[in-house]
Amino acid sequence: MLCLVSIIFKLLTLRGSLAAFITGALTFYSFEWQGLVILAIFFLTSSILTKWKREVKIDYNAEPLEDKKGRTAGQVFANGGTSTLAAIAAIFMSDPVWLIVFAGALATATADTWASEIGILSKTKPFHLKEWRKVEAGLSGAVSGLGTIAAVIGAAAIGVSYYLLYDTSTFMVSIIIIFAGFFGNIADTLFGAWFEQKLYCQICKTETESKWHCKMKTVRIFGLPWVTNNLVNFSSTIIGALIAGGLYIWTVK
Ligand SMILES: [Zn+2]
């Protein structure tokens, strides 16, 4: 279903659609239709927010390859990989904790996407945590007030959905999911600030996350080539999942 809907809206590449289909099938198998609804809330709101005010967000100097093709398989795994691993774990080990881990990972992915896509529209420049100064909007590792509020609302969207969808849900556990999503997003910002590779355009002399800028290949000025935004996103969903699962075992079980 989700896969079909995605193709219709042209939100994914072909391989991205295949990745989304596998994610959807495993989610449905382990966490039933409610799990699919939670996955859809993440996926559809993220896709809509990415397209929203796109003319303001697009850096016209950069080659907008990803914008043209939709979400790639790499992006699907970066944001949905951890929740899919929770669905796989639930097949082999029947335990309610996997649903909480699943929701914690998706709360992080949602908080992160909302923070990036809404935060980039902030009228004040974001503050970079490592460099301890204001930087251009859109760079990893920087925070803005607007982005932080968006992160809380994004995490809450998943926590509240979980609360409303599952008969077994409790208020306490939905708070745990929101908390996990928010702090998973903070981990994302910290990883982005300290570890993510930084690219630089030698033509217009600005820092960018794009491989291409001003029709030229950018140069890497910081970090390892494999520490990309996708890896940072994937790592932060693991943190969100661990916080959610850990707090659940600690407080509820
Ligand atoms: Zn440039």
PDB file of C-alpha atoms and ligand atoms in Angstrom:
ATOM      1  CA  MET A   1       0.000   0.000   0.000  1.00  0.00           C
ATOM      2  CA  LEU A   2       2.588   2.509   1.163  1.00  0.00           C
ATOM      3  CA  CYS A   3       4.816   1.530  -1.759  1.00  0.00           C
ATOM      4  CA  LEU A   4       1.996   2.077  -4.229  1.00  0.00           C
ATOM      5  CA  VAL A   5       1.039   5.422  -2.695  1.00  0.00           C
ATOM      6  CA  SER A   6       4.684   6.495  -2.876  1.00  0.00           C
ATOM      7  CA  ILE A   7       5.044   5.773  -6.569  1.00  0.00           C
ATOM      8  CA  ILE A   8       1.864   7.702  -7.233  1.00  0.00           C
ATOM      9  CA  PHE A   9       3.271  10.738  -5.472  1.00  0.00           C
ATOM     10  CA  LYS A  10       6.703  10.144  -7.040  1.00  0.00           C
ATOM     11  CA  LEU A  11       8.353  10.530  -3.677  1.00  0.00           C
ATOM     12  CA  LEU A  12      10.785   7.668  -4.142  1.00  0.00           C
ATOM     13  CA  THR A  13      13.215   6.313  -6.682  1.00  0.00           C
ATOM     14  CA  LEU A  14      12.595   2.735  -7.912  1.00  0.00           C
ATOM     15  CA  ARG A  15      15.107   1.247  -5.467  1.00  0.00           C
ATOM     16  CA  GLY A  16      13.771   3.580  -2.776  1.00  0.00           C
ATOM     17  CA  SER A  17      10.295   2.167  -3.422  1.00  0.00           C
ATOM     18  CA  LEU A  18      11.595  -1.393  -3.103  1.00  0.00           C
ATOM     19  CA  ALA A  19      13.275  -0.496   0.220  1.00  0.00           C
ATOM     20  CA  ALA A  20      10.041   1.142   1.412  1.00  0.00           C
ATOM     21  CA  PHE A  21       8.068  -1.964   0.411  1.00  0.00           C
ATOM     22  CA  ILE A  22      10.359  -4.296   2.420  1.00  0.00           C
ATOM     23  CA  THR A  23      10.179  -1.893   5.391  1.00  0.00           C
ATOM     24  CA  GLY A  24       6.378  -1.747   5.138  1.00  0.00           C
ATOM     25  CA  ALA A  25       5.930  -5.524   4.823  1.00  0.00           C
ATOM     26  CA  LEU A  26       8.116  -6.308   7.872  1.00  0.00           C
ATOM     27  CA  THR A  27       6.434  -3.533   9.889  1.00  0.00           C
ATOM     28  CA  PHE A  28       2.986  -4.894   9.061  1.00  0.00           C
ATOM     29  CA  TYR A  29       4.028  -8.452   9.929  1.00  0.00           C
ATOM     30  CA  SER A  30       5.398  -7.529  13.382  1.00  0.00           C
ATOM     31  CA  PHE A  31       3.427  -4.454  14.462  1.00  0.00           C
ATOM     32  CA  GLU A  32       0.201  -4.865  12.440  1.00  0.00           C
ATOM     33  CA  TRP A  33      -1.687  -2.078  10.668  1.00  0.00           C
ATOM     34  CA  GLN A  34      -1.049   0.351  13.510  1.00  0.00           C
ATOM     35  CA  GLY A  35       2.698   0.041  12.845  1.00  0.00           C
ATOM     36  CA  LEU A  36       2.078   0.850   9.191  1.00  0.00           C
ATOM     37  CA  VAL A  37       0.113   3.965  10.197  1.00  0.00           C
ATOM     38  CA  ILE A  38       3.029   5.157  12.357  1.00  0.00           C
ATOM     39  CA  LEU A  39       5.471   4.466   9.490  1.00  0.00           C
ATOM     40  CA  ALA A  40       3.161   6.340   7.087  1.00  0.00           C
ATOM     41  CA  ILE A  41       2.969   9.348   9.438  1.00  0.00           C
ATOM     42  CA  PHE A  42       6.768   9.576   9.402  1.00  0.00           C
ATOM     43  CA  PHE A  43       7.091   9.000   5.687  1.00  0.00           C
ATOM     44  CA  LEU A  44       4.283  11.200   4.405  1.00  0.00           C
ATOM     45  CA  THR A  45       4.891  14.175   6.733  1.00  0.00           C
ATOM     46  CA  SER A  46       8.623  14.057   5.909  1.00  0.00           C
ATOM     47  CA  SER A  47       7.954  13.984   2.173  1.00  0.00           C
ATOM     48  CA  ILE A  48       5.422  16.808   2.379  1.00  0.00           C
ATOM     49  CA  LEU A  49       7.722  18.950   4.546  1.00  0.00           C
ATOM     50  CA  THR A  50      10.631  18.346   2.158  1.00  0.00           C
ATOM     51  CA  LYS A  51       8.544  19.641  -0.751  1.00  0.00           C
ATOM     52  CA  TRP A  52       7.016  22.477   1.279  1.00  0.00           C
ATOM     53  CA  LYS A  53       8.536  25.901   0.424  1.00  0.00           C
ATOM     54  CA  ARG A  54      11.036  24.090  -1.757  1.00  0.00           C
ATOM     55  CA  GLU A  55      11.777  27.235  -3.744  1.00  0.00           C
ATOM     56  CA  VAL A  56      13.135  28.833  -0.547  1.00  0.00           C
ATOM     57  CA  LYS A  57      15.173  25.774   0.447  1.00  0.00           C
ATOM     58  CA  ILE A  58      16.845  24.825  -2.820  1.00  0.00           C
ATOM     59  CA  ASP A  59      20.385  25.987  -3.154  1.00  0.00           C
ATOM     60  CA  TYR A  60      20.452  26.937  -6.816  1.00  0.00           C
ATOM     61  CA  ASN A  61      24.198  26.571  -7.011  1.00  0.00           C
ATOM     62  CA  ALA A  62      24.036  22.924  -5.999  1.00  0.00           C
ATOM     63  CA  GLU A  63      23.117  20.088  -8.317  1.00  0.00           C
ATOM     64  CA  PRO A  64      19.668  19.129  -7.002  1.00  0.00           C
ATOM     65  CA  LEU A  65      20.007  15.463  -7.995  1.00  0.00           C
ATOM     66  CA  GLU A  66      18.224  14.014  -4.988  1.00  0.00           C
ATOM     67  CA  ASP A  67      15.414  16.523  -5.203  1.00  0.00           C
ATOM     68  CA  LYS A  68      14.667  15.448  -8.739  1.00  0.00           C
ATOM     69  CA  LYS A  69      14.648  11.722  -8.163  1.00  0.00           C
ATOM     70  CA  GLY A  70      12.820  11.507  -4.838  1.00  0.00           C
ATOM     71  CA  ARG A  71      13.972   9.603  -1.779  1.00  0.00           C
ATOM     72  CA  THR A  72      16.680   7.044  -2.474  1.00  0.00           C
ATOM     73  CA  ALA A  73      17.097   3.578  -0.935  1.00  0.00           C
ATOM     74  CA  GLY A  74      19.978   4.981   1.157  1.00  0.00           C
ATOM     75  CA  GLN A  75      17.705   7.617   2.659  1.00  0.00           C
ATOM     76  CA  VAL A  76      14.981   5.044   3.342  1.00  0.00           C
ATOM     77  CA  PHE A  77      17.454   2.808   5.215  1.00  0.00           C
ATOM     78  CA  ALA A  78      19.022   5.781   7.022  1.00  0.00           C
ATOM     79  CA  ASN A  79      15.654   6.815   8.467  1.00  0.00           C
ATOM     80  CA  GLY A  80      13.748   3.517   8.500  1.00  0.00           C
ATOM     81  CA  GLY A  81      16.550   0.944   8.944  1.00  0.00           C
ATOM     82  CA  THR A  82      16.525   0.846  12.744  1.00  0.00           C
ATOM     83  CA  SER A  83      12.721   0.540  12.967  1.00  0.00           C
ATOM     84  CA  THR A  84      12.909  -2.285  10.402  1.00  0.00           C
ATOM     85  CA  LEU A  85      15.562  -4.051  12.504  1.00  0.00           C
ATOM     86  CA  ALA A  86      13.141  -3.808  15.464  1.00  0.00           C
ATOM     87  CA  ALA A  87      10.443  -5.447  13.290  1.00  0.00           C
ATOM     88  CA  ILE A  88      12.867  -8.258  12.363  1.00  0.00           C
ATOM     89  CA  ALA A  89      13.846  -8.735  16.035  1.00  0.00           C
ATOM     90  CA  ALA A  90      10.156  -8.996  16.977  1.00  0.00           C
ATOM     91  CA  ILE A  91       9.757 -11.949  14.567  1.00  0.00           C
ATOM     92  CA  PHE A  92      12.366 -13.952  16.471  1.00  0.00           C
ATOM     93  CA  MET A  93      11.857 -12.660  20.030  1.00  0.00           C
ATOM     94  CA  SER A  94       8.278 -11.976  21.029  1.00  0.00           C
ATOM     95  CA  ASP A  95       8.578  -9.089  23.474  1.00  0.00           C
ATOM     96  CA  PRO A  96       6.605  -5.806  23.762  1.00  0.00           C
ATOM     97  CA  VAL A  97       9.875  -3.844  23.986  1.00  0.00           C
ATOM     98  CA  TRP A  98      10.421  -4.120  20.186  1.00  0.00           C
ATOM     99  CA  LEU A  99       7.354  -2.003  19.473  1.00  0.00           C
ATOM    100  CA  ILE A 100       8.727   0.708  21.776  1.00  0.00           C
ATOM    101  CA  VAL A 101      12.153   0.444  20.096  1.00  0.00           C
ATOM    102  CA  PHE A 102      10.406   0.731  16.690  1.00  0.00           C
ATOM    103  CA  ALA A 103       8.469   3.839  17.807  1.00  0.00           C
ATOM    104  CA  GLY A 104      11.584   5.405  19.401  1.00  0.00           C
ATOM    105  CA  ALA A 105      13.552   5.028  16.161  1.00  0.00           C
ATOM    106  CA  LEU A 106      10.749   6.535  14.058  1.00  0.00           C
ATOM    107  CA  ALA A 107      10.178   9.344  16.585  1.00  0.00           C
ATOM    108  CA  THR A 108      13.872  10.242  16.130  1.00  0.00           C
ATOM    109  CA  ALA A 109      13.653  10.116  12.331  1.00  0.00           C
ATOM    110  CA  THR A 110      10.510  12.266  12.394  1.00  0.00           C
ATOM    111  CA  ALA A 111      11.945  14.785  14.880  1.00  0.00           C
ATOM    112  CA  ASP A 112      15.126  15.042  12.801  1.00  0.00           C
ATOM    113  CA  THR A 113      13.346  15.532   9.467  1.00  0.00           C
ATOM    114  CA  TRP A 114      10.891  18.063  10.887  1.00  0.00           C
ATOM    115  CA  ALA A 115      13.730  19.962  12.602  1.00  0.00           C
ATOM    116  CA  SER A 116      15.761  20.104   9.356  1.00  0.00           C
ATOM    117  CA  GLU A 117      12.927  20.935   6.973  1.00  0.00           C
ATOM    118  CA  ILE A 118      11.221  23.530   9.193  1.00  0.00           C
ATOM    119  CA  GLY A 119      14.404  24.798  10.894  1.00  0.00           C
ATOM    120  CA  ILE A 120      15.934  25.722   7.517  1.00  0.00           C
ATOM    121  CA  LEU A 121      13.153  28.324   7.139  1.00  0.00           C
ATOM    122  CA  SER A 122      14.182  30.069  10.390  1.00  0.00           C
ATOM    123  CA  LYS A 123      14.641  33.806   9.933  1.00  0.00           C
ATOM    124  CA  THR A 124      17.550  33.890  12.375  1.00  0.00           C
ATOM    125  CA  LYS A 125      20.766  32.043  11.497  1.00  0.00           C
ATOM    126  CA  PRO A 126      21.252  28.702  13.295  1.00  0.00           C
ATOM    127  CA  PHE A 127      23.956  28.280  15.934  1.00  0.00           C
ATOM    128  CA  HIS A 128      26.652  25.655  15.315  1.00  0.00           C
ATOM    129  CA  LEU A 129      27.346  23.640  18.476  1.00  0.00           C
ATOM    130  CA  LYS A 130      30.951  22.712  17.708  1.00  0.00           C
ATOM    131  CA  GLU A 131      32.127  25.934  16.102  1.00  0.00           C
ATOM    132  CA  TRP A 132      30.165  27.962  18.674  1.00  0.00           C
ATOM    133  CA  ARG A 133      29.028  30.567  16.157  1.00  0.00           C
ATOM    134  CA  LYS A 134      26.136  31.313  13.832  1.00  0.00           C
ATOM    135  CA  VAL A 135      26.332  29.602  10.431  1.00  0.00           C
ATOM    136  CA  GLU A 136      24.348  29.498   7.189  1.00  0.00           C
ATOM    137  CA  ALA A 137      21.017  27.634   7.400  1.00  0.00           C
ATOM    138  CA  GLY A 138      20.982  24.002   6.295  1.00  0.00           C
ATOM    139  CA  LEU A 139      24.313  22.791   7.674  1.00  0.00           C
ATOM    140  CA  SER A 140      24.465  19.754   9.979  1.00  0.00           C
ATOM    141  CA  GLY A 141      25.322  20.365  13.616  1.00  0.00           C
ATOM    142  CA  ALA A 142      23.537  23.707  13.944  1.00  0.00           C
ATOM    143  CA  VAL A 143      20.411  24.442  15.979  1.00  0.00           C
ATOM    144  CA  SER A 144      17.670  27.059  15.796  1.00  0.00           C
ATOM    145  CA  GLY A 145      14.702  27.777  18.069  1.00  0.00           C
ATOM    146  CA  LEU A 146      12.257  27.016  15.279  1.00  0.00           C
ATOM    147  CA  GLY A 147      13.998  23.708  14.463  1.00  0.00           C
ATOM    148  CA  THR A 148      13.966  22.658  18.130  1.00  0.00           C
ATOM    149  CA  ILE A 149      10.216  23.322  18.436  1.00  0.00           C
ATOM    150  CA  ALA A 150       9.669  21.353  15.198  1.00  0.00           C
ATOM    151  CA  ALA A 151      11.669  18.434  16.663  1.00  0.00           C
ATOM    152  CA  VAL A 152       9.432  18.311  19.754  1.00  0.00           C
ATOM    153  CA  ILE A 153       6.267  18.378  17.623  1.00  0.00           C
ATOM    154  CA  GLY A 154       7.669  15.709  15.249  1.00  0.00           C
ATOM    155  CA  ALA A 155       8.540  13.367  18.135  1.00  0.00           C
ATOM    156  CA  ALA A 156       5.131  14.079  19.713  1.00  0.00           C
ATOM    157  CA  ALA A 157       3.355  13.159  16.460  1.00  0.00           C
ATOM    158  CA  ILE A 158       4.765   9.622  16.790  1.00  0.00           C
ATOM    159  CA  GLY A 159       4.251   9.386  20.586  1.00  0.00           C
ATOM    160  CA  VAL A 160       0.624  10.543  20.361  1.00  0.00           C
ATOM    161  CA  SER A 161      -0.073   8.239  17.387  1.00  0.00           C
ATOM    162  CA  TYR A 162       1.269   5.287  19.351  1.00  0.00           C
ATOM    163  CA  TYR A 163      -0.973   6.271  22.291  1.00  0.00           C
ATOM    164  CA  LEU A 164      -4.094   6.527  20.125  1.00  0.00           C
ATOM    165  CA  LEU A 165      -3.459   3.451  17.946  1.00  0.00           C
ATOM    166  CA  TYR A 166      -2.571   0.654  20.351  1.00  0.00           C
ATOM    167  CA  ASP A 167      -4.957  -0.713  23.002  1.00  0.00           C
ATOM    168  CA  THR A 168      -1.958  -1.677  25.122  1.00  0.00           C
ATOM    169  CA  SER A 169      -0.501   1.860  25.128  1.00  0.00           C
ATOM    170  CA  THR A 170      -0.047   3.919  28.278  1.00  0.00           C
ATOM    171  CA  PHE A 171       0.528   7.634  28.788  1.00  0.00           C
ATOM    172  CA  MET A 172       3.902   6.919  30.399  1.00  0.00           C
ATOM    173  CA  VAL A 173       5.182   4.917  27.416  1.00  0.00           C
ATOM    174  CA  SER A 174       4.087   7.564  24.907  1.00  0.00           C
ATOM    175  CA  ILE A 175       6.063  10.148  26.933  1.00  0.00           C
ATOM    176  CA  ILE A 176       9.082   7.790  26.759  1.00  0.00           C
ATOM    177  CA  ILE A 177       8.750   7.667  22.944  1.00  0.00           C
ATOM    178  CA  ILE A 178       8.548  11.484  22.655  1.00  0.00           C
ATOM    179  CA  PHE A 179      11.549  11.850  24.992  1.00  0.00           C
ATOM    180  CA  ALA A 180      13.530   9.281  22.967  1.00  0.00           C
ATOM    181  CA  GLY A 181      12.697  11.035  19.688  1.00  0.00           C
ATOM    182  CA  PHE A 182      13.763  14.425  20.983  1.00  0.00           C
ATOM    183  CA  PHE A 183      17.051  13.212  22.473  1.00  0.00           C
ATOM    184  CA  GLY A 184      17.722  11.045  19.426  1.00  0.00           C
ATOM    185  CA  ASN A 185      17.468  14.259  17.419  1.00  0.00           C
ATOM    186  CA  ILE A 186      19.935  15.987  19.769  1.00  0.00           C
ATOM    187  CA  ALA A 187      22.318  13.059  19.180  1.00  0.00           C
ATOM    188  CA  ASP A 188      21.864  13.650  15.451  1.00  0.00           C
ATOM    189  CA  THR A 189      22.882  17.300  15.830  1.00  0.00           C
ATOM    190  CA  LEU A 190      25.933  16.365  17.937  1.00  0.00           C
ATOM    191  CA  PHE A 191      27.049  13.634  15.482  1.00  0.00           C
ATOM    192  CA  GLY A 192      26.459  16.095  12.632  1.00  0.00           C
ATOM    193  CA  ALA A 193      28.566  18.766  14.342  1.00  0.00           C
ATOM    194  CA  TRP A 194      31.493  16.566  15.390  1.00  0.00           C
ATOM    195  CA  PHE A 195      31.758  13.698  12.913  1.00  0.00           C
ATOM    196  CA  GLU A 196      29.934  14.389   9.653  1.00  0.00           C
ATOM    197  CA  GLN A 197      32.114  15.201   6.666  1.00  0.00           C
ATOM    198  CA  LYS A 198      32.119  18.808   5.513  1.00  0.00           C
ATOM    199  CA  LEU A 199      32.355  19.864   1.887  1.00  0.00           C
ATOM    200  CA  TYR A 200      33.514  23.177   0.504  1.00  0.00           C
ATOM    201  CA  CYS A 201      32.901  24.956  -2.785  1.00  0.00           C
ATOM    202  CA  GLN A 202      36.076  26.549  -4.127  1.00  0.00           C
ATOM    203  CA  ILE A 203      34.163  28.723  -6.584  1.00  0.00           C
ATOM    204  CA  CYS A 204      31.827  30.614  -4.239  1.00  0.00           C
ATOM    205  CA  LYS A 205      33.829  29.794  -1.100  1.00  0.00           C
ATOM    206  CA  THR A 206      30.984  28.423   1.002  1.00  0.00           C
ATOM    207  CA  GLU A 207      30.545  25.316   3.081  1.00  0.00           C
ATOM    208  CA  THR A 208      27.959  22.887   1.738  1.00  0.00           C
ATOM    209  CA  GLU A 209      26.653  19.320   2.137  1.00  0.00           C
ATOM    210  CA  SER A 210      26.434  18.918  -1.614  1.00  0.00           C
ATOM    211  CA  LYS A 211      28.914  16.925  -3.717  1.00  0.00           C
ATOM    212  CA  TRP A 212      28.434  19.462  -6.504  1.00  0.00           C
ATOM    213  CA  HIS A 213      28.326  23.251  -6.225  1.00  0.00           C
ATOM    214  CA  CYS A 214      28.571  26.011  -8.838  1.00  0.00           C
ATOM    215  CA  LYS A 215      28.791  23.182 -11.439  1.00  0.00           C
ATOM    216  CA  MET A 216      32.053  21.963  -9.882  1.00  0.00           C
ATOM    217  CA  LYS A 217      32.892  19.059  -7.585  1.00  0.00           C
ATOM    218  CA  THR A 218      33.270  20.252  -3.997  1.00  0.00           C
ATOM    219  CA  VAL A 219      36.261  19.327  -1.841  1.00  0.00           C
ATOM    220  CA  ARG A 220      36.135  17.581   1.520  1.00  0.00           C
ATOM    221  CA  ILE A 221      37.578  19.807   4.243  1.00  0.00           C
ATOM    222  CA  PHE A 222      36.619  17.762   7.279  1.00  0.00           C
ATOM    223  CA  GLY A 223      35.762  14.187   8.263  1.00  0.00           C
ATOM    224  CA  LEU A 224      35.881  10.768   6.655  1.00  0.00           C
ATOM    225  CA  PRO A 225      34.249  10.209   3.246  1.00  0.00           C
ATOM    226  CA  TRP A 226      31.882   7.507   4.553  1.00  0.00           C
ATOM    227  CA  VAL A 227      30.558   9.645   7.440  1.00  0.00           C
ATOM    228  CA  THR A 228      27.669  11.031   5.415  1.00  0.00           C
ATOM    229  CA  ASN A 229      24.377  12.582   6.487  1.00  0.00           C
ATOM    230  CA  ASN A 230      22.698   9.186   5.936  1.00  0.00           C
ATOM    231  CA  LEU A 231      25.097   7.471   8.370  1.00  0.00           C
ATOM    232  CA  VAL A 232      24.562  10.248  10.933  1.00  0.00           C
ATOM    233  CA  ASN A 233      20.780   9.854  10.600  1.00  0.00           C
ATOM    234  CA  PHE A 234      20.995   6.068  10.942  1.00  0.00           C
ATOM    235  CA  SER A 235      23.216   6.358  14.056  1.00  0.00           C
ATOM    236  CA  SER A 236      20.840   8.798  15.723  1.00  0.00           C
ATOM    237  CA  THR A 237      17.825   6.509  15.175  1.00  0.00           C
ATOM    238  CA  ILE A 238      19.826   3.789  16.972  1.00  0.00           C
ATOM    239  CA  ILE A 239      20.332   6.210  19.903  1.00  0.00           C
ATOM    240  CA  GLY A 240      16.588   7.041  19.925  1.00  0.00           C
ATOM    241  CA  ALA A 241      15.735   3.322  19.801  1.00  0.00           C
ATOM    242  CA  LEU A 242      18.137   2.543  22.688  1.00  0.00           C
ATOM    243  CA  ILE A 243      16.727   5.396  24.826  1.00  0.00           C
ATOM    244  CA  ALA A 244      13.141   4.229  24.180  1.00  0.00           C
ATOM    245  CA  GLY A 245      13.886   0.530  24.815  1.00  0.00           C
ATOM    246  CA  GLY A 246      16.110   1.269  27.826  1.00  0.00           C
ATOM    247  CA  LEU A 247      13.607   3.570  29.546  1.00  0.00           C
ATOM    248  CA  TYR A 248      10.784   1.128  28.824  1.00  0.00           C
ATOM    249  CA  ILE A 249      12.641  -1.777  30.433  1.00  0.00           C
ATOM    250  CA  TRP A 250      13.760   0.418  33.330  1.00  0.00           C
ATOM    251  CA  THR A 251      10.436   2.060  34.167  1.00  0.00           C
ATOM    252  CA  VAL A 252       7.645  -0.171  32.910  1.00  0.00           C
ATOM    253  CA  LYS A 253       8.811  -3.763  33.043  1.00  0.00           C
TER     254      LYS A 253
HETATM  255 ZN    ZN B   1      29.483  27.293  -4.961  1.00  0.00          ZN
END
